[in-house]
PDB file of C-alpha atoms in Angstrom:
ATOM      1  CA  MET A   1      53.902  -6.112 -24.928  1.00 66.00           C
ATOM      2  CA  GLU A   2      54.437  -5.574 -21.214  1.00 81.00           C
ATOM      3  CA  VAL A   3      57.701  -6.839 -19.765  1.00 91.00           C
ATOM      4  CA  GLU A   4      57.083  -9.305 -16.939  1.00 91.00           C
ATOM      5  CA  VAL A   5      59.926  -9.903 -14.475  1.00 94.00           C
ATOM      6  CA  LYS A   6      58.519 -13.415 -13.928  1.00 94.00           C
ATOM      7  CA  ASP A   7      58.954 -14.220 -17.651  1.00 95.00           C
ATOM      8  CA  LEU A   8      62.523 -12.912 -17.598  1.00 95.00           C
ATOM      9  CA  LEU A   9      63.248 -15.095 -14.568  1.00 94.00           C
ATOM     10  CA  GLU A  10      61.820 -18.195 -16.254  1.00 94.00           C
ATOM     11  CA  ALA A  11      63.992 -17.554 -19.324  1.00 95.00           C
ATOM     12  CA  GLY A  12      67.130 -17.341 -17.152  1.00 90.00           C
ATOM     13  CA  VAL A  13      67.853 -13.735 -18.131  1.00 94.00           C
ATOM     14  CA  HIS A  14      69.228 -13.117 -14.610  1.00 93.00           C
ATOM     15  CA  PHE A  15      72.221 -15.463 -14.823  1.00 91.00           C
ATOM     16  CA  GLY A  16      75.409 -13.458 -15.259  1.00 89.00           C
ATOM     17  CA  HIS A  17      79.002 -14.687 -15.563  1.00 89.00           C
ATOM     18  CA  LEU A  18      81.390 -15.981 -12.912  1.00 88.00           C
ATOM     19  CA  THR A  19      82.182 -13.242 -10.396  1.00 87.00           C
ATOM     20  CA  ARG A  20      85.899 -13.339 -11.261  1.00 86.00           C
ATOM     21  CA  LYS A  21      85.066 -12.540 -14.912  1.00 86.00           C
ATOM     22  CA  TRP A  22      82.896  -9.515 -14.210  1.00 90.00           C
ATOM     23  CA  ASP A  23      83.306  -5.953 -15.432  1.00 91.00           C
ATOM     24  CA  PRO A  24      82.966  -3.562 -12.431  1.00 92.00           C
ATOM     25  CA  ASN A  25      81.047  -1.107 -14.637  1.00 95.00           C
ATOM     26  CA  MET A  26      78.144  -3.570 -14.556  1.00 95.00           C
ATOM     27  CA  ALA A  27      77.842  -3.123 -10.763  1.00 94.00           C
ATOM     28  CA  PRO A  28      74.650  -0.984 -10.987  1.00 95.00           C
ATOM     29  CA  TYR A  29      72.865  -3.869 -12.726  1.00 95.00           C
ATOM     30  CA  VAL A  30      74.025  -6.682 -10.415  1.00 94.00           C
ATOM     31  CA  TYR A  31      71.545  -7.787  -7.759  1.00 93.00           C
ATOM     32  CA  MET A  32      73.693 -10.284  -5.833  1.00 92.00           C
ATOM     33  CA  GLU A  33      76.256 -13.058  -6.036  1.00 90.00           C
ATOM     34  CA  ARG A  34      75.202 -16.696  -5.829  1.00 91.00           C
ATOM     35  CA  ASN A  35      77.537 -19.717  -6.014  1.00 89.00           C
ATOM     36  CA  GLY A  36      80.287 -17.638  -7.587  1.00 91.00           C
ATOM     37  CA  ILE A  37      77.936 -16.229 -10.253  1.00 93.00           C
ATOM     38  CA  HIS A  38      76.580 -12.704 -10.520  1.00 95.00           C
ATOM     39  CA  ILE A  39      72.799 -12.386 -10.583  1.00 95.00           C
ATOM     40  CA  ILE A  40      71.372  -9.552 -12.714  1.00 95.00           C
ATOM     41  CA  ASN A  41      68.683  -7.285 -11.258  1.00 95.00           C
ATOM     42  CA  LEU A  42      65.688  -8.119 -13.462  1.00 96.00           C
ATOM     43  CA  TYR A  43      63.700  -5.049 -12.401  1.00 96.00           C
ATOM     44  CA  LYS A  44      66.444  -2.970 -13.992  1.00 96.00           C
ATOM     45  CA  THR A  45      66.426  -5.243 -17.049  1.00 96.00           C
ATOM     46  CA  ALA A  46      62.649  -4.778 -17.449  1.00 96.00           C
ATOM     47  CA  ALA A  47      62.986  -0.974 -17.204  1.00 96.00           C
ATOM     48  CA  LYS A  48      65.820  -0.972 -19.750  1.00 97.00           C
ATOM     49  CA  ILE A  49      63.825  -3.159 -22.187  1.00 97.00           C
ATOM     50  CA  ASP A  50      60.981  -0.612 -22.028  1.00 96.00           C
ATOM     51  CA  GLU A  51      63.396   2.261 -22.617  1.00 97.00           C
ATOM     52  CA  ALA A  52      65.141   0.540 -25.551  1.00 97.00           C
ATOM     53  CA  GLY A  53      61.829  -0.636 -27.009  1.00 96.00           C
ATOM     54  CA  ALA A  54      60.389   2.888 -27.067  1.00 96.00           C
ATOM     55  CA  ALA A  55      63.502   4.250 -28.819  1.00 97.00           C
ATOM     56  CA  LEU A  56      63.561   1.395 -31.377  1.00 97.00           C
ATOM     57  CA  ALA A  57      59.845   1.834 -32.111  1.00 97.00           C
ATOM     58  CA  LYS A  58      60.518   5.528 -32.845  1.00 97.00           C
ATOM     59  CA  ILE A  59      63.309   4.645 -35.296  1.00 97.00           C
ATOM     60  CA  ALA A  60      61.113   2.059 -37.050  1.00 96.00           C
ATOM     61  CA  ALA A  61      58.208   4.534 -37.252  1.00 96.00           C
ATOM     62  CA  SER A  62      60.517   7.011 -39.003  1.00 95.00           C
ATOM     63  CA  GLY A  63      61.138   4.446 -41.753  1.00 93.00           C
ATOM     64  CA  ARG A  64      64.806   3.833 -41.002  1.00 95.00           C
ATOM     65  CA  LYS A  65      66.558   0.478 -40.620  1.00 95.00           C
ATOM     66  CA  ILE A  66      67.921  -1.241 -37.493  1.00 96.00           C
ATOM     67  CA  LEU A  67      70.770  -3.680 -38.123  1.00 97.00           C
ATOM     68  CA  PHE A  68      70.776  -6.751 -35.863  1.00 97.00           C
ATOM     69  CA  VAL A  69      74.171  -8.338 -35.149  1.00 96.00           C
ATOM     70  CA  ALA A  70      74.741 -11.749 -33.550  1.00 96.00           C
ATOM     71  CA  THR A  71      77.330 -14.217 -34.809  1.00 94.00           C
ATOM     72  CA  LYS A  72      77.465 -16.545 -31.801  1.00 94.00           C
ATOM     73  CA  LYS A  73      76.020 -20.020 -32.328  1.00 95.00           C
ATOM     74  CA  GLN A  74      73.176 -19.837 -29.800  1.00 95.00           C
ATOM     75  CA  ALA A  75      71.948 -16.462 -31.110  1.00 96.00           C
ATOM     76  CA  LYS A  76      72.299 -16.751 -34.906  1.00 94.00           C
ATOM     77  CA  ASP A  77      69.061 -18.569 -35.755  1.00 95.00           C
ATOM     78  CA  ILE A  78      66.989 -16.578 -33.251  1.00 96.00           C
ATOM     79  CA  VAL A  79      68.203 -13.250 -34.627  1.00 96.00           C
ATOM     80  CA  ALA A  80      67.793 -14.339 -38.268  1.00 94.00           C
ATOM     81  CA  GLU A  81      64.199 -15.395 -37.588  1.00 95.00           C
ATOM     82  CA  LYS A  82      63.134 -12.457 -35.398  1.00 96.00           C
ATOM     83  CA  ALA A  83      64.793  -9.740 -37.517  1.00 95.00           C
ATOM     84  CA  GLY A  84      63.569 -11.437 -40.701  1.00 93.00           C
ATOM     85  CA  ASN A  85      59.982 -11.367 -39.409  1.00 95.00           C
ATOM     86  CA  ILE A  86      60.064  -7.577 -39.109  1.00 95.00           C
ATOM     87  CA  ASN A  87      61.984  -7.132 -42.361  1.00 93.00           C
ATOM     88  CA  MET A  88      65.105  -5.697 -40.719  1.00 95.00           C
ATOM     89  CA  PRO A  89      68.667  -6.457 -41.901  1.00 93.00           C
ATOM     90  CA  TYR A  90      70.896  -8.742 -39.838  1.00 94.00           C
ATOM     91  CA  ILE A  91      74.423 -10.144 -39.734  1.00 93.00           C
ATOM     92  CA  THR A  92      74.695 -13.660 -38.323  1.00 93.00           C
ATOM     93  CA  GLU A  93      77.816 -14.879 -40.097  1.00 88.00           C
ATOM     94  CA  ARG A  94      81.211 -13.232 -39.759  1.00 88.00           C
ATOM     95  CA  TRP A  95      81.035  -9.421 -39.442  1.00 91.00           C
ATOM     96  CA  PRO A  96      82.332  -8.024 -42.752  1.00 86.00           C
ATOM     97  CA  GLY A  97      85.090  -5.579 -41.723  1.00 86.00           C
ATOM     98  CA  GLY A  98      84.182  -2.063 -42.854  1.00 90.00           C
ATOM     99  CA  MET A  99      80.515  -3.011 -43.069  1.00 91.00           C
ATOM    100  CA  LEU A 100      79.657   0.462 -41.708  1.00 95.00           C
ATOM    101  CA  THR A 101      82.836   2.512 -42.062  1.00 95.00           C
ATOM    102  CA  ASN A 102      83.366   1.380 -45.656  1.00 93.00           C
ATOM    103  CA  PHE A 103      79.718   1.053 -46.635  1.00 92.00           C
ATOM    104  CA  VAL A 104      80.367   2.090 -50.260  1.00 91.00           C
ATOM    105  CA  THR A 105      82.454  -1.059 -50.845  1.00 89.00           C
ATOM    106  CA  ILE A 106      79.813  -3.234 -49.189  1.00 88.00           C
ATOM    107  CA  ARG A 107      77.155  -1.679 -51.467  1.00 88.00           C
ATOM    108  CA  LYS A 108      79.317  -2.617 -54.481  1.00 90.00           C
ATOM    109  CA  ALA A 109      79.349  -6.250 -53.336  1.00 88.00           C
ATOM    110  CA  VAL A 110      75.560  -6.159 -52.927  1.00 86.00           C
ATOM    111  CA  LYS A 111      75.207  -4.695 -56.444  1.00 88.00           C
ATOM    112  CA  LYS A 112      77.420  -7.497 -57.757  1.00 89.00           C
ATOM    113  CA  MET A 113      74.951  -9.960 -56.223  1.00 87.00           C
ATOM    114  CA  ALA A 114      72.048  -8.195 -57.963  1.00 85.00           C
ATOM    115  CA  THR A 115      73.942  -8.296 -61.279  1.00 90.00           C
ATOM    116  CA  ILE A 116      74.397 -12.075 -61.003  1.00 90.00           C
ATOM    117  CA  ASP A 117      70.673 -12.438 -60.269  1.00 88.00           C
ATOM    118  CA  ARG A 118      69.867 -10.367 -63.369  1.00 91.00           C
ATOM    119  CA  MET A 119      72.179 -12.552 -65.476  1.00 92.00           C
ATOM    120  CA  LYS A 120      70.245 -15.598 -64.347  1.00 90.00           C
ATOM    121  CA  LYS A 121      66.930 -13.979 -65.243  1.00 91.00           C
ATOM    122  CA  ASP A 122      67.844 -12.606 -68.671  1.00 92.00           C
ATOM    123  CA  GLY A 123      69.648 -15.750 -69.857  1.00 88.00           C
ATOM    124  CA  THR A 124      73.207 -14.310 -69.909  1.00 91.00           C
ATOM    125  CA  PHE A 125      74.191 -16.867 -67.261  1.00 90.00           C
ATOM    126  CA  ASP A 126      73.215 -19.795 -69.528  1.00 90.00           C
ATOM    127  CA  SER A 127      75.519 -18.570 -72.290  1.00 91.00           C
ATOM    128  CA  LEU A 128      78.568 -18.895 -69.983  1.00 91.00           C
ATOM    129  CA  SER A 129      80.815 -21.952 -70.018  1.00 93.00           C
ATOM    130  CA  LYS A 130      80.293 -24.613 -67.351  1.00 91.00           C
ATOM    131  CA  LYS A 131      83.437 -23.472 -65.508  1.00 93.00           C
ATOM    132  CA  GLU A 132      82.349 -19.804 -65.546  1.00 93.00           C
ATOM    133  CA  ARG A 133      78.859 -20.708 -64.312  1.00 92.00           C
ATOM    134  CA  LEU A 134      80.407 -22.611 -61.423  1.00 94.00           C
ATOM    135  CA  GLN A 135      82.617 -19.644 -60.519  1.00 94.00           C
ATOM    136  CA  VAL A 136      79.685 -17.219 -60.627  1.00 92.00           C
ATOM    137  CA  ASP A 137      77.559 -19.567 -58.500  1.00 92.00           C
ATOM    138  CA  ARG A 138      80.329 -19.848 -55.906  1.00 93.00           C
ATOM    139  CA  GLN A 139      80.733 -16.074 -55.838  1.00 91.00           C
ATOM    140  CA  ARG A 140      76.969 -15.602 -55.439  1.00 89.00           C
ATOM    141  CA  ALA A 141      76.820 -18.153 -52.584  1.00 89.00           C
ATOM    142  CA  LYS A 142      79.711 -16.446 -50.770  1.00 87.00           C
ATOM    143  CA  LEU A 143      78.090 -13.016 -51.120  1.00 86.00           C
ATOM    144  CA  GLU A 144      74.729 -14.412 -49.986  1.00 83.00           C
ATOM    145  CA  LYS A 145      76.302 -15.987 -46.896  1.00 81.00           C
ATOM    146  CA  ASN A 146      78.015 -12.775 -45.816  1.00 79.00           C
ATOM    147  CA  LEU A 147      75.609 -10.134 -47.071  1.00 81.00           C
ATOM    148  CA  GLY A 148      72.313 -11.875 -47.799  1.00 70.00           C
ATOM    149  CA  SER A 149      70.089 -10.096 -45.336  1.00 80.00           C
ATOM    150  CA  ILE A 150      71.575  -6.659 -45.947  1.00 86.00           C
ATOM    151  CA  SER A 151      71.009  -6.697 -49.708  1.00 80.00           C
ATOM    152  CA  ASP A 152      68.062  -4.296 -49.310  1.00 77.00           C
ATOM    153  CA  MET A 153      70.028  -1.871 -47.148  1.00 85.00           C
ATOM    154  CA  THR A 154      70.618   1.128 -49.413  1.00 84.00           C
ATOM    155  CA  ARG A 155      71.996   3.386 -46.690  1.00 90.00           C
ATOM    156  CA  LEU A 156      73.639   3.103 -43.280  1.00 94.00           C
ATOM    157  CA  PRO A 157      71.379   1.785 -40.507  1.00 96.00           C
ATOM    158  CA  ALA A 158      69.912   4.230 -37.989  1.00 97.00           C
ATOM    159  CA  ALA A 159      70.840   1.891 -35.122  1.00 98.00           C
ATOM    160  CA  LEU A 160      72.555  -1.381 -34.242  1.00 98.00           C
ATOM    161  CA  PHE A 161      71.140  -4.090 -31.994  1.00 98.00           C
ATOM    162  CA  VAL A 162      73.895  -6.397 -30.724  1.00 98.00           C
ATOM    163  CA  VAL A 163      73.911  -9.677 -28.810  1.00 96.00           C
ATOM    164  CA  ASP A 164      77.238  -9.998 -26.919  1.00 95.00           C
ATOM    165  CA  ILE A 165      79.218  -6.769 -27.271  1.00 96.00           C
ATOM    166  CA  LYS A 166      82.507  -8.488 -26.401  1.00 95.00           C
ATOM    167  CA  ARG A 167      82.235 -10.833 -29.347  1.00 95.00           C
ATOM    168  CA  GLU A 168      80.981  -8.132 -31.731  1.00 97.00           C
ATOM    169  CA  HIS A 169      83.601  -5.538 -30.715  1.00 96.00           C
ATOM    170  CA  ILE A 170      84.442  -4.682 -34.357  1.00 96.00           C
ATOM    171  CA  ALA A 171      80.798  -3.855 -35.116  1.00 96.00           C
ATOM    172  CA  ILE A 172      80.622  -1.782 -31.912  1.00 97.00           C
ATOM    173  CA  ALA A 173      83.803   0.135 -32.828  1.00 97.00           C
ATOM    174  CA  GLU A 174      82.509   0.932 -36.338  1.00 97.00           C
ATOM    175  CA  ALA A 175      79.139   2.135 -35.031  1.00 97.00           C
ATOM    176  CA  GLN A 176      80.875   4.336 -32.429  1.00 97.00           C
ATOM    177  CA  LYS A 177      83.070   5.892 -35.122  1.00 97.00           C
ATOM    178  CA  LEU A 178      79.969   6.893 -37.100  1.00 97.00           C
ATOM    179  CA  ASN A 179      77.861   7.881 -34.064  1.00 97.00           C
ATOM    180  CA  ILE A 180      75.276   5.184 -34.823  1.00 98.00           C
ATOM    181  CA  PRO A 181      73.288   4.447 -31.627  1.00 98.00           C
ATOM    182  CA  ILE A 182      73.984   0.994 -30.171  1.00 98.00           C
ATOM    183  CA  PHE A 183      71.338  -1.116 -28.436  1.00 98.00           C
ATOM    184  CA  ALA A 184      72.606  -4.313 -26.850  1.00 97.00           C
ATOM    185  CA  MET A 185      72.161  -7.227 -24.496  1.00 97.00           C
ATOM    186  CA  VAL A 186      75.015  -6.707 -22.052  1.00 96.00           C
ATOM    187  CA  ASP A 187      76.203  -9.496 -19.738  1.00 95.00           C
ATOM    188  CA  THR A 188      78.114  -9.001 -16.456  1.00 95.00           C
ATOM    189  CA  ASN A 189      81.500  -9.585 -18.162  1.00 94.00           C
ATOM    190  CA  SER A 190      81.107  -6.620 -20.543  1.00 95.00           C
ATOM    191  CA  ASP A 191      81.536  -2.841 -20.332  1.00 96.00           C
ATOM    192  CA  PRO A 192      78.114  -1.157 -20.635  1.00 96.00           C
ATOM    193  CA  ARG A 193      79.729   2.238 -21.308  1.00 96.00           C
ATOM    194  CA  GLN A 194      80.211   1.195 -24.944  1.00 96.00           C
ATOM    195  CA  VAL A 195      76.452   1.021 -25.472  1.00 97.00           C
ATOM    196  CA  ASP A 196      73.796   3.760 -25.734  1.00 97.00           C
ATOM    197  CA  TYR A 197      70.884   1.533 -24.684  1.00 98.00           C
ATOM    198  CA  VAL A 198      71.985  -1.211 -22.284  1.00 97.00           C
ATOM    199  CA  ILE A 199      69.772  -4.248 -21.651  1.00 97.00           C
ATOM    200  CA  PRO A 200      71.503  -6.105 -18.777  1.00 96.00           C
ATOM    201  CA  ALA A 201      70.913  -9.780 -19.564  1.00 96.00           C
ATOM    202  CA  ASN A 202      72.356 -13.256 -19.945  1.00 95.00           C
ATOM    203  CA  ASP A 203      73.697 -13.211 -23.516  1.00 94.00           C
ATOM    204  CA  ASP A 204      74.771 -16.875 -23.579  1.00 94.00           C
ATOM    205  CA  ALA A 205      71.569 -18.888 -23.146  1.00 94.00           C
ATOM    206  CA  SER A 206      69.291 -19.182 -26.174  1.00 96.00           C
ATOM    207  CA  LYS A 207      66.162 -18.950 -23.965  1.00 96.00           C
ATOM    208  CA  SER A 208      67.312 -15.613 -22.596  1.00 97.00           C
ATOM    209  CA  ILE A 209      68.312 -14.295 -26.050  1.00 96.00           C
ATOM    210  CA  ASN A 210      64.956 -15.414 -27.465  1.00 96.00           C
ATOM    211  CA  LYS A 211      63.002 -13.681 -24.693  1.00 96.00           C
ATOM    212  CA  ILE A 212      64.821 -10.333 -25.062  1.00 96.00           C
ATOM    213  CA  LEU A 213      64.663 -10.440 -28.874  1.00 97.00           C
ATOM    214  CA  THR A 214      60.919 -11.105 -28.711  1.00 96.00           C
ATOM    215  CA  TYR A 215      60.341  -7.958 -26.645  1.00 96.00           C
ATOM    216  CA  VAL A 216      62.647  -5.891 -28.837  1.00 96.00           C
ATOM    217  CA  THR A 217      61.253  -7.013 -32.208  1.00 97.00           C
ATOM    218  CA  ASP A 218      57.675  -6.609 -30.944  1.00 96.00           C
ATOM    219  CA  ALA A 219      58.507  -2.974 -30.123  1.00 96.00           C
ATOM    220  CA  VAL A 220      59.960  -2.489 -33.620  1.00 97.00           C
ATOM    221  CA  ALA A 221      56.855  -4.116 -35.156  1.00 96.00           C
ATOM    222  CA  GLY A 222      54.743  -1.608 -33.191  1.00 96.00           C
ATOM    223  CA  GLY A 223      56.726   1.271 -34.702  1.00 96.00           C
ATOM    224  CA  LEU A 224      56.304  -0.174 -38.204  1.00 96.00           C
ATOM    225  CA  ALA A 225      52.535  -0.568 -37.673  1.00 94.00           C
ATOM    226  CA  GLU A 226      52.336   3.060 -36.544  1.00 92.00           C
ATOM    227  CA  ARG A 227      54.158   4.165 -39.716  1.00 92.00           C
ATOM    228  CA  LYS A 228      51.786   2.125 -41.888  1.00 90.00           C
ATOM    229  CA  ALA A 229      48.721   3.570 -40.127  1.00 91.00           C
ATOM    230  CA  GLU A 230      50.002   7.110 -40.692  1.00 88.00           C
ATOM    231  CA  LYS A 231      50.664   6.390 -44.363  1.00 86.00           C
ATOM    232  CA  ASP A 232      47.182   4.892 -44.813  1.00 86.00           C
ATOM    233  CA  ALA A 233      45.605   7.890 -43.091  1.00 84.00           C
ATOM    234  CA  THR A 234      47.494  10.244 -45.411  1.00 80.00           C
ATOM    235  CA  LYS A 235      46.277   8.272 -48.439  1.00 78.00           C
ATOM    236  CA  GLU A 236      42.688   8.491 -47.189  1.00 72.00           C
ATOM    237  CA  ASP A 237      42.996  12.216 -46.533  1.00 68.00           C
ATOM    238  CA  ALA A 238      44.467  12.930 -49.986  1.00 63.00           C
ATOM    239  CA  PRO A 239      41.235  12.290 -52.008  1.00 61.00           C
ATOM    240  CA  LYS A 240      39.272  14.352 -49.453  1.00 59.00           C
ATOM    241  CA  ALA A 241      41.721  17.215 -49.850  1.00 56.00           C
ATOM    242  CA  ASP A 242      41.485  16.927 -53.649  1.00 60.00           C
ATOM    243  CA  LYS A 243      37.687  17.038 -53.447  1.00 60.00           C
ATOM    244  CA  LYS A 244      37.849  20.106 -51.175  1.00 61.00           C
ATOM    245  CA  SER A 245      40.204  21.982 -53.475  1.00 60.00           C
ATOM    246  CA  ALA A 246      38.095  20.977 -56.497  1.00 59.00           C
ATOM    247  CA  SER A 247      34.906  22.328 -54.889  1.00 62.00           C
ATOM    248  CA  LYS A 248      36.809  25.497 -53.858  1.00 62.00           C
ATOM    249  CA  LYS A 249      37.944  26.028 -57.451  1.00 60.00           C
ATOM    250  CA  LYS A 250      34.364  25.419 -58.643  1.00 60.00           C
ATOM    251  CA  ALA A 251      33.025  28.001 -56.170  1.00 57.00           C
ATOM    252  CA  VAL A 252      35.644  30.555 -57.257  1.00 52.00           C
ATOM    253  CA  ALA A 253      34.820  29.923 -60.916  1.00 56.00           C
ATOM    254  CA  THR A 254      31.077  30.357 -60.232  1.00 57.00           C
ATOM    255  CA  GLU A 255      31.729  33.645 -58.403  1.00 57.00           C
ATOM    256  CA  GLU A 256      33.824  34.899 -61.302  1.00 51.00           C
ATOM    257  CA  GLU A 257      31.076  34.012 -63.784  1.00 53.00           C
ATOM    258  CA  GLU A 258      28.538  35.916 -61.687  1.00 54.00           C
TER     259      GLU A 258
END
């Protein structure tokens, strides 16, 4: 999907923060100042979306996971929908401290969730007292709220995609500690040096968040499609290879008989 500057403009991606709230490190991405607000250079945004998209597509094509993080109100639903569509994990409630740096503990909580689900399937849950069932249900609901979308994540993600790096500073710090590449929408009030792939953009308006996330998740979907095509091609080639080796063996056997 080609990035159109006109579409970014219509979505209000160019509106930064008040000039007095800016981070000077965002200067390269600022086009001008208008009515006390910094305006982001959308040509740079478009170039950075392309760059980030290509890198994310590569990660997806390799079969690894990208964790999407956005806990602010105007981004939560968009991220849950877009990341869900491409089957990638996401955090839209509170960031669970140690989610990356203490991944073993998080995996235990996810396993606990799976155990409760098993209990419900095999009938163990029904043999509990009413009070115990209520406690287990509450525990399951709490785990689902905090960890629901990461229940399939068996290992650390290969990358993080963040909306609003100021708000998600704990997630950013954990990813940095583990050298996990960070992709992010970065507004004029944030420090882009914390991010590996900066997408300068308005991270407050839902229209802007939706537009950027559409481009990003489309790129990831492209990488996933590429992976699937390669897998299918390998499957198709396998029977051919088997046939070839079978006919080779047959030829060898015939020669030996002669």
